[in-house]
Amino acid sequence: MKKYITAIFILAMSFTTLAHGDKNHNDSSKQAIVDIIAGIKFGWENGDGTPFRETFLDFNGARYIESGGQNLGLDSLVNHHVEPEKEAMEYLKLDFSNIEVTFEGADKEFAWAIADSAVQGKVKKSGKVFDKTGYQTFLFRKVDESWKVIHSHSSTRDKRPKTAQKRKHKHKR
């Protein structure tokens, strides 16, 4: 009986250790992904393509969607969107909040993240000020033990006054 109880105890401890180890793996992977998103925020705000070049997987067919526009490949995103916008903007402030990371597959080498996004800025040439909110989605793949962004999609719209948000919609019948 003692051998049976000992065997069950060892088996239970093994499962606990495995589950705990997987949680630690997910926690460190989640933190790595959150850190990548923070680098992307820095890159956008500072017109710096370095975080994109370090953390985006550049591959044939890569597409990154920003505000209704599409960038085909990493060079297009960095050279025609991220870096030139810094010069065109008096200021640009980006915030990602409520970041949710989900891991997929048995090997947990694919992940996606969704975040609330808020972007504010002022265009130098026109003086136009914008204040938008929406969502950002990132798809990640683990490549050589590092997480890489393989796709991103941003969708924002002008902030609505709180009174407009509370207004009920009337549907025609």
CSV table of C-alpha atoms in Angstrom, one decimal:
chain,number,residue,atom,x,y,z
A,1,MET,CA,0.0,0.0,0.0
A,2,LYS,CA,2.9,2.4,0.8
A,3,LYS,CA,4.4,1.8,-2.6
A,4,TYR,CA,1.0,2.5,-4.3
A,5,ILE,CA,0.6,5.8,-2.3
A,6,THR,CA,4.2,6.8,-3.0
A,7,ALA,CA,3.8,6.1,-6.8
A,8,ILE,CA,0.6,8.2,-6.9
A,9,PHE,CA,2.3,11.0,-5.0
A,10,ILE,CA,5.3,11.0,-7.4
A,11,LEU,CA,3.0,10.9,-10.4
A,12,ALA,CA,0.9,13.8,-9.0
A,13,MET,CA,4.1,15.8,-8.3
A,14,SER,CA,5.3,15.2,-11.9
A,15,PHE,CA,2.1,16.5,-13.3
A,16,THR,CA,2.2,19.6,-11.1
A,17,THR,CA,5.8,20.3,-12.1
A,18,LEU,CA,4.9,19.9,-15.8
A,19,ALA,CA,1.9,22.2,-15.5
A,20,HIS,CA,3.9,24.7,-13.6
A,21,GLY,CA,6.7,24.6,-16.1
A,22,ASP,CA,4.2,25.2,-19.0
A,23,LYS,CA,2.8,28.2,-17.1
A,24,ASN,CA,6.3,29.6,-16.6
A,25,HIS,CA,7.0,29.1,-20.3
A,26,ASN,CA,3.7,30.9,-21.2
A,27,ASP,CA,4.5,33.7,-18.8
A,28,SER,CA,8.0,34.3,-20.3
A,29,SER,CA,6.6,34.0,-23.8
A,30,LYS,CA,3.8,36.4,-23.0
A,31,GLN,CA,6.3,38.9,-21.5
A,32,ALA,CA,8.4,38.6,-24.6
A,33,ILE,CA,5.4,39.4,-26.8
A,34,VAL,CA,4.3,42.3,-24.6
A,35,ASP,CA,7.9,43.6,-24.8
A,36,ILE,CA,7.8,43.4,-28.6
A,37,ILE,CA,4.6,45.4,-28.6
A,38,ALA,CA,6.2,48.0,-26.4
A,39,GLY,CA,9.1,48.2,-28.9
A,40,ILE,CA,6.6,48.7,-31.7
A,41,LYS,CA,5.0,51.6,-29.8
A,42,PHE,CA,8.5,53.1,-29.3
A,43,GLY,CA,9.2,52.7,-33.0
A,44,TRP,CA,6.0,54.4,-34.2
A,45,GLU,CA,6.4,57.3,-31.8
A,46,ASN,CA,10.0,57.9,-32.7
A,47,GLY,CA,10.0,57.1,-36.4
A,48,ASP,CA,12.5,54.3,-35.7
A,49,GLY,CA,12.3,51.2,-37.8
A,50,THR,CA,14.8,49.3,-35.7
A,51,PRO,CA,12.2,47.6,-33.4
A,52,PHE,CA,10.3,46.5,-36.5
A,53,ARG,CA,13.4,45.2,-38.3
A,54,GLU,CA,14.4,43.2,-35.1
A,55,THR,CA,11.0,41.7,-34.3
A,56,PHE,CA,9.0,41.4,-37.6
A,57,LEU,CA,9.6,38.4,-39.8
A,58,ASP,CA,10.2,39.7,-43.3
A,59,PHE,CA,9.0,37.1,-45.8
A,60,ASN,CA,7.6,37.0,-49.3
A,61,GLY,CA,3.9,37.8,-48.9
A,62,ALA,CA,4.1,39.6,-45.6
A,63,ARG,CA,1.4,42.2,-45.3
A,64,TYR,CA,0.9,44.8,-42.5
A,65,ILE,CA,-2.4,46.7,-42.3
A,66,GLU,CA,-2.4,50.2,-40.8
A,67,SER,CA,-5.4,52.5,-40.8
A,68,GLY,CA,-6.9,51.1,-43.9
A,69,GLY,CA,-3.6,51.0,-45.8
A,70,GLN,CA,-1.6,47.9,-46.7
A,71,ASN,CA,2.1,47.6,-46.6
A,72,LEU,CA,3.5,44.7,-48.6
A,73,GLY,CA,6.6,43.6,-46.7
A,74,LEU,CA,8.7,45.0,-43.9
A,75,ASP,CA,10.6,47.5,-46.1
A,76,SER,CA,7.3,49.1,-47.2
A,77,LEU,CA,6.1,49.4,-43.6
A,78,VAL,CA,9.3,50.9,-42.3
A,79,ASN,CA,10.4,53.0,-45.3
A,80,HIS,CA,7.0,54.3,-46.4
A,81,HIS,CA,5.1,54.4,-43.2
A,82,VAL,CA,7.0,54.3,-39.9
A,83,GLU,CA,10.0,56.5,-40.6
A,84,PRO,CA,8.5,59.2,-42.8
A,85,GLU,CA,5.6,59.8,-40.5
A,86,LYS,CA,7.9,61.0,-37.8
A,87,GLU,CA,9.0,63.9,-40.0
A,88,ALA,CA,5.4,64.6,-41.0
A,89,MET,CA,4.1,64.8,-37.5
A,90,GLU,CA,4.6,67.5,-34.9
A,91,TYR,CA,3.9,64.7,-32.3
A,92,LEU,CA,2.6,61.2,-32.3
A,93,LYS,CA,1.5,59.4,-29.2
A,94,LEU,CA,0.4,55.7,-29.3
A,95,ASP,CA,-0.9,53.6,-26.5
A,96,PHE,CA,-1.6,49.9,-26.4
A,97,SER,CA,-3.6,48.7,-23.4
A,98,ASN,CA,-5.6,45.6,-22.3
A,99,ILE,CA,-3.2,43.4,-24.2
A,100,GLU,CA,-4.4,39.8,-24.4
A,101,VAL,CA,-2.0,37.1,-25.6
A,102,THR,CA,-3.2,33.7,-26.7
A,103,PHE,CA,-1.0,30.7,-27.6
A,104,GLU,CA,-2.1,28.1,-30.2
A,105,GLY,CA,-1.1,24.6,-31.1
A,106,ALA,CA,0.5,21.7,-29.2
A,107,ASP,CA,4.0,23.3,-29.5
A,108,LYS,CA,2.8,26.8,-28.5
A,109,GLU,CA,4.9,28.3,-31.3
A,110,PHE,CA,2.1,30.4,-32.7
A,111,ALA,CA,0.4,33.3,-30.8
A,112,TRP,CA,-1.8,36.2,-31.4
A,113,ALA,CA,-2.4,39.3,-29.4
A,114,ILE,CA,-5.1,41.9,-29.4
A,115,ALA,CA,-4.9,45.3,-27.7
A,116,ASP,CA,-7.0,48.4,-27.3
A,117,SER,CA,-5.2,51.2,-29.2
A,118,ALA,CA,-5.3,54.9,-28.9
A,119,VAL,CA,-3.4,57.2,-31.2
A,120,GLN,CA,-3.0,61.0,-31.0
A,121,GLY,CA,-1.0,63.3,-33.2
A,122,LYS,CA,-0.7,66.5,-35.1
A,123,VAL,CA,0.2,66.8,-38.7
A,124,LYS,CA,2.9,69.5,-39.3
A,125,LYS,CA,1.8,70.6,-42.8
A,126,SER,CA,-1.9,71.0,-42.2
A,127,GLY,CA,-2.0,71.5,-38.4
A,128,LYS,CA,-4.7,68.7,-38.3
A,129,VAL,CA,-5.0,67.2,-34.8
A,130,PHE,CA,-6.3,63.6,-34.5
A,131,ASP,CA,-7.4,61.5,-31.6
A,132,LYS,CA,-8.4,58.0,-32.4
A,133,THR,CA,-9.2,54.7,-30.6
A,134,GLY,CA,-9.6,51.2,-31.8
A,135,TYR,CA,-7.9,47.8,-31.8
A,136,GLN,CA,-4.6,46.3,-32.9
A,137,THR,CA,-4.1,42.6,-33.7
A,138,PHE,CA,-0.7,41.0,-34.0
A,139,LEU,CA,0.1,37.4,-35.2
A,140,PHE,CA,3.4,35.9,-33.9
A,141,ARG,CA,5.4,32.8,-34.8
A,142,LYS,CA,8.3,31.5,-32.8
A,143,VAL,CA,11.4,31.3,-35.0
A,144,ASP,CA,14.7,30.1,-33.6
A,145,GLU,CA,13.5,30.5,-30.1
A,146,SER,CA,12.4,34.2,-30.7
A,147,TRP,CA,8.9,35.5,-31.2
A,148,LYS,CA,8.4,37.3,-34.5
A,149,VAL,CA,5.5,39.4,-35.8
A,150,ILE,CA,4.2,37.8,-39.0
A,151,HIS,CA,1.1,40.1,-39.5
A,152,SER,CA,-0.4,43.1,-37.9
A,153,HIS,CA,-3.8,44.9,-38.4
A,154,SER,CA,-4.8,48.2,-36.9
A,155,SER,CA,-8.2,49.7,-37.0
A,156,THR,CA,-9.0,53.0,-35.4
A,157,ARG,CA,-11.6,55.8,-35.7
A,158,ASP,CA,-12.1,59.2,-34.3
A,159,LYS,CA,-13.1,59.2,-30.6
A,160,ARG,CA,-16.7,59.8,-30.2
A,161,PRO,CA,-18.0,62.1,-27.5
A,162,LYS,CA,-19.3,60.2,-24.5
A,163,THR,CA,-22.9,61.4,-25.2
A,164,ALA,CA,-22.8,59.9,-28.7
A,165,GLN,CA,-21.5,56.6,-27.3
A,166,LYS,CA,-24.4,56.4,-24.8
A,167,ARG,CA,-27.1,57.2,-27.4
A,168,LYS,CA,-29.3,54.2,-28.3
A,169,HIS,CA,-29.6,53.3,-32.0
A,170,LYS,CA,-33.1,53.4,-33.4
A,171,HIS,CA,-33.6,50.8,-36.1
A,172,LYS,CA,-36.2,51.4,-38.9
A,173,ARG,CA,-38.6,48.5,-39.3
